[in-house]
Structures are given as structure tokens and as C-alpha cells.
Amino acid sequence: MPTTMKAIVMRGHGGPEVLREEAFPDPVALPGEALVRVRACALNHLDLWTRKGGAGRSPAFPHILGNDIAGEIAALPAPVDGLSVGQRVMLSPGTSCGRCRMCLSGEDSSCRAYRILGAHVHGGYAGLARCPAANVVPIPDPIAFEEAAAFPLVFLTAWRMLVVRARLALGEDVLVWAAGSGVGMAAIQIAKVIGARVIATAGSEAKLAQARALGADATIDHHQQDVAAEVRRLTGKKGVEVVVEHTGQQTWERSILSLAHRGRLVTCGATTGHDGRTDLRHLFAKQLTVMGSYMGSKADLLDAAALFFAGRLRPVVHEVLPLAEARRAHEIMEASRHFGKIVLKVE
């Protein structure tokens, strides 16, 4: 007889009210997969876009959100070296075919079959989650599930942006928009590990103070100050070598104006809209580079996780709520009343 688990299920797009707690059939893992008992699942803006119907490919309904998952292996239908039932793990959020040229070259986020847990397939707002065994990353015992769940997607994304795409170097200046977001929080820390000078923006003094506590060398209130002018002032009119852009329409033009000659802008999102205006004269006269970045490879996550496990990178957990309060968690994120990650605890 089929068994069920507690889950937060959406049966259509809409506001937070579409998130409802239900008894949902337990997932069944196949050989090559793992079944994980979810202990914590962190929110991302991707959850909001998926819920609203603005994330591109729409999931099949009913659907379970949740990209960032940590818990214990509940079942392994076939043996996997290095993994065992009961082991504490977090999950790499992106799945791929594992066979195509992109996957075999270590670029799995460019696989045509790339899917994200919680966005395109069922995720972690539930008691159990299934995924390919290749996505399972063991975590050290001292790391709490809530902290582990807050790490994968945003640190993977920021690592790919700064390390792989922009190739941020020791001594360079970097502008990080929206320090209170998950990607912003992660980008500040990664940039400091590399040895860059970080200028971070946020919309309140409390968030600016938290950004400085994470290591930001200078901060700008993007609601009250002229960001491009402040960047020029702080860099002696030079501008920054790299801009971490993930907010889109409202910040795009200021990002371009903040770049130094031969500067690099790397973008992974457009939370304020996707119609960014670019004066092409800045692009060619300053010989700028604009590049996109989408998630990252499993190897990227392992590189970032090594610093996490060593205590050199640390996700900021704003609040932990019970799974049943997923709707309230979405409302907090939509209102930008958080710094770092909101995590759902699953019991």
C-alpha cells in the first residue's frame, strides 16, 4: 500500500496562498538515485518565480518547491561508493543527463536536459526528496542541517559568477548589489576569500551593517545614494573591475556606469525586470565585457563546499520556520524583510 509524506504542494500558479500542506505520495528512488529524508530546505527567489509562473519552463502540477535540501539518506536502491543510508548530506540543486558532451566536459549546467530541484522537478518542501546519487554531497557532523540547506544554490551561483566567469583576481574592486540577498551574501564572502575589495549595496542601514560584518570594505545605500557616483568616489574615479549583477532592470544602467575600463559585468538574474538599458558607447569605448552566468557545475559546488566545510564560507540564516509556515516564508522573502537565507525546518 502506498505511503504518504507531509508536503507543501502547489496545484497552480499564483500568490503565497497556492501553497497548501497536504499528504502526498512518497517518492520512490530508482537505481542510480538516492531518497533523502529532508530535515531542512532553504528558500530562493527561484521558488517565488516558479510559484508565480515566471521562471520559464513551468513544472507539472501538482508540484513541490524547494531547491536547497539537506537531510539524511533514507534509501539507496543500488550501492554507491562513499554513500550510505543514514548519512548526513546536502544536495546539489541541478540535475543533468550525465552523458552529453557538456556533462562529460564538466559543464553540466549547460546540458539540454538540465533541471533544478524544486523548479522543474519535485523539491524539498516535503518529508522526502529523490535525486540522482551524483547530486548527493556528504556534510560534516558539526554543520547543522539548516546551515547546510542555506548553502548550495546561492554559493554555487556566486562561485560560478566570480571564480569561473568573471575570474575575479586578488586586489580587484568588485561591486555586489543587494547584499541582503542570498547571492549577495555569498558573493561578498567569496570575493573576500579571493582577496578582492568589496563594495556592497543594500536598502537599509541594518543590512549595510550586516554586509560590513561579512567583510564588505565599503557599503552604499542603493535607495538613498547615487551608486555609480559613490563607486567612482570610492575607487578614485576608476570604477570597479567586476560587477555582480542579479537584480536587472532597476540597476543595470548603474552597473554599466560603475565599471572600470575593461571591466566585467556578470549577471545571473533579473529580479526587478528583464529590460536592461545599455548605452553601447560605454560598452565599446570602455571595452567592457558583459557575461551571463547560470547556476554552476557539480564541481563548482564541491570547490565552494570545501571552503564551507573548512569554515571560510558561511551562509547567513535569517530565520528558521516550520515547513507548515512556507506561505509566511514566501511573504517575508517577497517583502525583502530578510538578510541571507530563510530556511524551512522539516520534522
Coordinates of C-alpha atoms in Angstrom, one line a residue:
M1 CA 0.0 0.0 0.0
P2 CA 1.5 3.4 -1.0
T3 CA 2.6 5.6 1.9
T4 CA 2.4 9.4 2.1
M5 CA 4.5 12.2 3.4
K6 CA 3.8 15.7 4.6
A7 CA 4.4 18.2 1.9
I8 CA 3.7 21.8 0.8
V9 CA 2.0 21.4 -2.6
M10 CA 1.1 23.9 -5.3
R11 CA -1.6 22.9 -7.8
G12 CA -1.3 26.0 -10.0
H13 CA 0.5 29.4 -10.2
G14 CA -0.4 32.3 -8.0
G15 CA 0.4 34.1 -4.7
P16 CA 1.6 32.5 -1.5
E17 CA -2.0 31.2 -0.9
V18 CA -1.4 28.5 -3.5
L19 CA 1.0 26.8 -1.1
R20 CA -1.0 24.2 0.8
E21 CA 0.0 21.4 3.2
E22 CA -1.1 18.0 2.0
A23 CA -0.4 14.3 2.4
F24 CA 1.5 13.5 -0.8
P25 CA 2.7 10.1 -2.1
D26 CA 6.2 9.2 -1.0
P27 CA 8.7 9.5 -3.9
V28 CA 10.3 6.2 -5.0
A29 CA 14.0 6.3 -5.9
L30 CA 15.3 4.2 -8.8
P31 CA 18.8 2.6 -9.2
G32 CA 21.3 5.4 -9.5
E33 CA 19.2 7.7 -7.3
A34 CA 19.0 8.4 -3.6
L35 CA 16.0 9.0 -1.4
V36 CA 16.7 11.7 1.2
R37 CA 14.8 12.4 4.4
V38 CA 14.5 16.2 4.3
R39 CA 15.5 18.0 7.5
A40 CA 15.8 21.5 6.2
C41 CA 15.0 23.3 2.9
A42 CA 16.1 26.9 2.2
L43 CA 14.1 29.4 0.1
N44 CA 15.4 31.1 -3.1
H45 CA 13.9 33.7 -5.4
L46 CA 13.5 30.9 -7.8
D47 CA 10.8 29.5 -5.5
L48 CA 8.9 32.7 -5.9
W49 CA 9.3 32.8 -9.7
T50 CA 8.3 29.2 -10.0
R51 CA 5.2 29.8 -7.8
K52 CA 4.2 32.8 -9.9
G53 CA 4.8 31.2 -13.2
G54 CA 7.7 33.5 -14.2
A55 CA 10.6 31.0 -14.2
G56 CA 10.4 29.9 -17.8
R57 CA 9.6 26.2 -18.1
S58 CA 6.5 25.6 -15.9
P59 CA 6.5 22.4 -13.8
A60 CA 3.9 19.8 -14.0
F61 CA 1.2 20.1 -11.3
P62 CA 0.8 19.2 -8.6
H63 CA 4.3 20.5 -7.7
I64 CA 6.6 20.7 -4.7
L65 CA 9.0 23.6 -4.5
G66 CA 12.4 23.7 -2.8
N67 CA 15.8 23.9 -4.5
D68 CA 18.1 23.7 -1.4
I69 CA 17.9 20.5 0.6
A70 CA 19.7 19.0 3.5
G71 CA 18.9 15.8 5.4
E72 CA 19.8 12.1 5.7
I73 CA 19.9 9.4 3.1
A74 CA 16.8 7.3 3.6
A75 CA 17.3 4.8 0.8
L76 CA 19.9 3.8 -1.9
P77 CA 18.3 1.3 -4.3
A78 CA 21.8 0.4 -5.6
P79 CA 25.1 0.7 -3.8
V80 CA 27.0 3.9 -4.3
D81 CA 30.7 4.3 -3.3
G82 CA 31.0 6.8 -0.4
L83 CA 27.3 7.0 0.4
S84 CA 25.3 5.0 2.9
V85 CA 21.8 5.0 4.4
G86 CA 21.6 7.4 7.4
Q87 CA 24.5 9.6 6.1
R88 CA 24.1 13.4 6.6
V89 CA 24.0 15.2 3.2
M90 CA 23.1 18.3 1.2
L91 CA 22.0 18.2 -2.4
S92 CA 23.4 19.8 -5.5
P93 CA 20.3 21.5 -6.9
G94 CA 20.9 20.9 -10.6
T95 CA 20.4 17.6 -12.4
S96 CA 21.6 16.7 -15.9
C97 CA 21.8 13.7 -18.2
G98 CA 25.4 12.9 -17.3
R99 CA 26.1 11.6 -20.8
C100 CA 26.2 14.5 -23.2
R101 CA 29.3 16.4 -24.3
M102 CA 28.6 19.3 -21.9
C103 CA 28.1 17.0 -18.9
L104 CA 31.2 15.0 -19.7
S105 CA 33.3 18.2 -20.0
G106 CA 32.1 19.3 -16.5
E107 CA 29.7 21.9 -17.8
D108 CA 26.5 20.1 -16.6
S109 CA 24.6 23.4 -16.1
S110 CA 24.7 23.8 -19.9
C111 CA 23.2 20.3 -20.5
R112 CA 20.0 20.4 -22.6
A113 CA 18.4 18.2 -20.0
Y114 CA 19.4 20.4 -17.1
R115 CA 16.7 20.6 -14.4
I116 CA 16.6 22.2 -11.0
L117 CA 15.2 20.5 -7.9
G118 CA 12.0 22.3 -6.8
A119 CA 11.8 24.3 -10.1
H120 CA 11.3 21.7 -12.8
V121 CA 11.0 18.5 -10.7
H122 CA 9.8 18.0 -7.1
G123 CA 11.9 19.6 -4.4
G124 CA 12.4 19.8 -0.7
Y125 CA 9.2 21.3 0.8
A126 CA 8.4 17.8 1.9
G127 CA 9.4 14.9 4.1
L128 CA 11.3 13.1 1.4
A129 CA 13.1 14.0 -1.8
R130 CA 14.6 11.9 -4.6
C131 CA 17.6 12.9 -6.7
P132 CA 20.4 11.4 -8.7
A133 CA 23.1 9.9 -6.5
A134 CA 25.6 12.2 -8.2
N135 CA 23.9 15.2 -6.6
V136 CA 24.4 13.9 -3.0
V137 CA 27.2 15.8 -1.1
P138 CA 28.1 14.4 2.4
I139 CA 28.4 17.1 5.1
P140 CA 30.5 17.0 8.3
D141 CA 28.7 16.3 11.5
P142 CA 29.3 19.8 13.1
I143 CA 27.3 21.5 10.3
A144 CA 23.6 21.9 11.1
F145 CA 21.0 20.9 8.5
E146 CA 19.6 24.4 8.5
E147 CA 23.1 25.8 7.6
A148 CA 23.8 23.1 5.0
A149 CA 20.4 23.8 3.3
A150 CA 21.3 27.5 3.1
F151 CA 24.5 26.9 1.2
P152 CA 24.1 25.1 -2.2
L153 CA 22.3 27.3 -4.7
V154 CA 23.4 30.8 -3.8
F155 CA 27.1 29.9 -3.2
L156 CA 27.2 27.7 -6.3
T157 CA 25.7 30.7 -8.3
A158 CA 28.1 33.3 -6.8
W159 CA 31.1 31.0 -7.2
R160 CA 30.4 30.4 -10.8
M161 CA 29.9 34.2 -11.4
L162 CA 33.1 35.3 -9.6
V163 CA 35.5 32.5 -9.9
V164 CA 34.6 30.8 -13.2
R165 CA 33.0 33.5 -15.4
A166 CA 34.5 36.8 -14.2
R167 CA 37.8 35.4 -13.0
L168 CA 37.9 37.9 -10.1
A169 CA 41.6 38.4 -9.1
L170 CA 43.4 39.4 -6.0
G171 CA 43.3 43.2 -5.4
E172 CA 40.5 43.9 -7.8
D173 CA 37.4 46.0 -6.9
V174 CA 34.0 44.4 -7.1
L175 CA 30.5 45.8 -6.7
V176 CA 27.9 43.5 -5.2
W177 CA 24.3 44.5 -5.5
A178 CA 21.7 43.6 -2.9
A179 CA 24.0 42.3 -0.1
G180 CA 21.0 41.1 1.8
S181 CA 20.0 38.5 -0.8
G182 CA 21.4 35.0 -0.9
V183 CA 23.6 35.6 -3.9
G184 CA 24.8 39.0 -2.5
M185 CA 25.7 37.4 0.9
A186 CA 27.6 34.6 -0.8
A187 CA 29.4 36.9 -3.3
I188 CA 30.8 39.2 -0.6
Q189 CA 32.4 36.2 1.2
I190 CA 33.7 34.6 -2.0
A191 CA 35.2 37.9 -3.2
K192 CA 36.9 38.4 0.2
V193 CA 38.4 34.8 0.1
I194 CA 39.8 35.7 -3.3
G195 CA 41.3 38.9 -1.9
A196 CA 39.2 41.5 -3.7
R197 CA 38.0 44.8 -2.3
V198 CA 34.2 44.6 -1.9
I199 CA 31.7 47.5 -2.3
A200 CA 28.3 46.2 -1.4
T201 CA 24.8 47.8 -1.7
A202 CA 21.7 47.4 0.4
G203 CA 18.5 49.3 1.1
S204 CA 18.8 49.9 4.8
E205 CA 21.4 50.7 7.4
A206 CA 20.8 47.5 9.2
K207 CA 21.6 45.5 6.0
L208 CA 24.6 47.6 5.3
A209 CA 25.9 46.9 8.7
Q210 CA 25.4 43.2 8.2
A211 CA 27.3 43.4 4.8
R212 CA 30.2 45.1 6.6
A213 CA 30.2 42.3 9.2
L214 CA 30.5 39.8 6.4
G215 CA 33.6 41.6 5.1
A216 CA 32.4 44.3 2.8
D217 CA 35.0 47.1 2.7
A218 CA 32.5 49.8 1.8
T219 CA 28.8 50.0 1.5
I220 CA 26.2 52.1 -0.4
D221 CA 22.5 52.6 0.3
H222 CA 21.1 52.0 -3.2
H223 CA 17.8 53.7 -2.2
Q224 CA 19.4 56.9 -0.9
Q225 CA 22.7 57.3 -2.8
D226 CA 23.9 57.5 -6.4
V227 CA 25.6 54.1 -6.6
A228 CA 27.7 54.9 -9.7
A229 CA 28.9 58.2 -8.3
E230 CA 29.8 56.5 -5.0
V231 CA 31.6 53.8 -6.8
R232 CA 33.7 56.4 -8.7
R233 CA 34.4 58.2 -5.4
L234 CA 35.4 55.1 -3.6
T235 CA 37.7 53.9 -6.4
G236 CA 39.3 57.3 -7.2
K237 CA 37.2 57.6 -10.4
K238 CA 38.5 54.3 -11.7
G239 CA 35.3 52.2 -11.3
V240 CA 35.2 48.5 -10.3
E241 CA 36.7 45.7 -12.3
V242 CA 33.7 43.4 -11.7
V243 CA 30.0 44.0 -11.0
V244 CA 27.9 41.1 -9.6
E245 CA 24.5 41.9 -11.2
H246 CA 21.5 39.9 -10.3
T247 CA 18.7 42.5 -9.9
G248 CA 18.2 43.5 -13.5
Q249 CA 16.2 46.4 -14.9
Q250 CA 16.4 48.8 -12.0
T251 CA 20.2 48.5 -11.5
W252 CA 21.5 47.6 -15.0
E253 CA 22.4 51.1 -16.2
R254 CA 24.1 52.0 -13.0
S255 CA 26.1 48.7 -13.1
I256 CA 27.4 49.6 -16.6
L257 CA 28.4 53.1 -15.4
S258 CA 30.2 51.7 -12.3
L259 CA 32.6 49.6 -14.4
A260 CA 36.3 50.5 -14.9
H261 CA 37.9 50.4 -18.4
R262 CA 38.0 46.7 -19.4
G263 CA 35.6 45.9 -16.5
R264 CA 33.4 42.8 -16.5
L265 CA 29.8 42.6 -15.6
V266 CA 28.4 39.2 -14.7
T267 CA 24.7 38.6 -14.3
C268 CA 22.7 35.7 -13.1
G269 CA 19.2 37.1 -12.7
A270 CA 16.7 39.9 -13.2
T271 CA 14.5 40.2 -10.0
T272 CA 13.4 43.8 -10.8
G273 CA 12.7 43.2 -14.5
H274 CA 14.5 41.9 -17.6
D275 CA 14.6 45.0 -19.8
G276 CA 18.1 46.4 -19.0
R277 CA 19.1 49.6 -20.9
T278 CA 22.7 49.8 -22.2
D279 CA 24.3 52.7 -23.9
L280 CA 26.5 50.9 -26.4
R281 CA 29.0 53.8 -26.4
H282 CA 30.1 52.8 -22.9
L283 CA 30.4 49.1 -24.0
F284 CA 32.8 49.7 -26.8
A285 CA 34.6 52.8 -25.7
K286 CA 35.5 51.3 -22.3
Q287 CA 36.0 47.8 -23.8
L288 CA 33.6 46.2 -21.3
T289 CA 32.7 42.6 -21.1
V290 CA 29.1 41.6 -20.2
M291 CA 28.6 37.9 -19.4
G292 CA 25.7 35.7 -18.3
S293 CA 26.0 33.0 -15.6
Y294 CA 23.5 30.3 -14.8
M295 CA 23.9 28.1 -11.7
G296 CA 27.1 26.1 -11.9
S297 CA 28.6 22.7 -12.2
K298 CA 28.7 20.0 -9.5
A299 CA 32.4 20.5 -9.5
D300 CA 31.9 24.2 -8.8
L301 CA 29.7 23.3 -5.8
L302 CA 32.4 20.9 -4.4
D303 CA 35.0 23.6 -4.7
A304 CA 32.9 26.1 -2.8
A305 CA 31.8 23.4 -0.3
A306 CA 35.4 22.7 0.6
L307 CA 35.7 26.3 1.9
F308 CA 32.3 25.9 3.7
F309 CA 33.4 22.8 5.4
A310 CA 36.7 24.5 6.4
G311 CA 34.8 27.4 8.0
R312 CA 35.9 30.0 5.4
L313 CA 32.5 30.5 3.8
R314 CA 29.4 30.5 6.0
P315 CA 25.8 31.0 4.9
V316 CA 23.8 33.6 6.9
V317 CA 20.4 32.1 8.1
H318 CA 17.9 34.9 8.7
E319 CA 15.1 32.8 10.1
V320 CA 14.1 29.2 10.5
L321 CA 10.4 28.4 10.2
P322 CA 8.5 25.1 10.3
L323 CA 7.5 23.6 7.0
A324 CA 3.9 24.4 7.7
E325 CA 4.7 28.1 7.5
A326 CA 6.0 28.0 3.9
R327 CA 3.5 30.6 2.9
R328 CA 4.7 33.1 5.5
A329 CA 8.3 32.4 4.5
H330 CA 7.4 33.4 0.9
E331 CA 5.7 36.6 2.2
I332 CA 8.9 37.5 4.1
M333 CA 11.1 37.0 1.1
E334 CA 8.8 38.9 -1.3
A335 CA 8.8 41.9 1.1
S336 CA 12.7 41.8 1.4
R337 CA 12.4 41.6 5.1
H338 CA 15.4 39.3 5.4
F339 CA 19.2 39.2 5.2
G340 CA 20.6 36.0 3.9
K341 CA 18.5 32.8 3.8
I342 CA 15.1 31.8 5.1
V343 CA 15.0 28.1 6.0
L344 CA 12.1 25.7 6.4
K345 CA 12.6 23.0 9.1
V346 CA 11.1 19.6 8.3
E347 CA 10.3 17.3 11.2

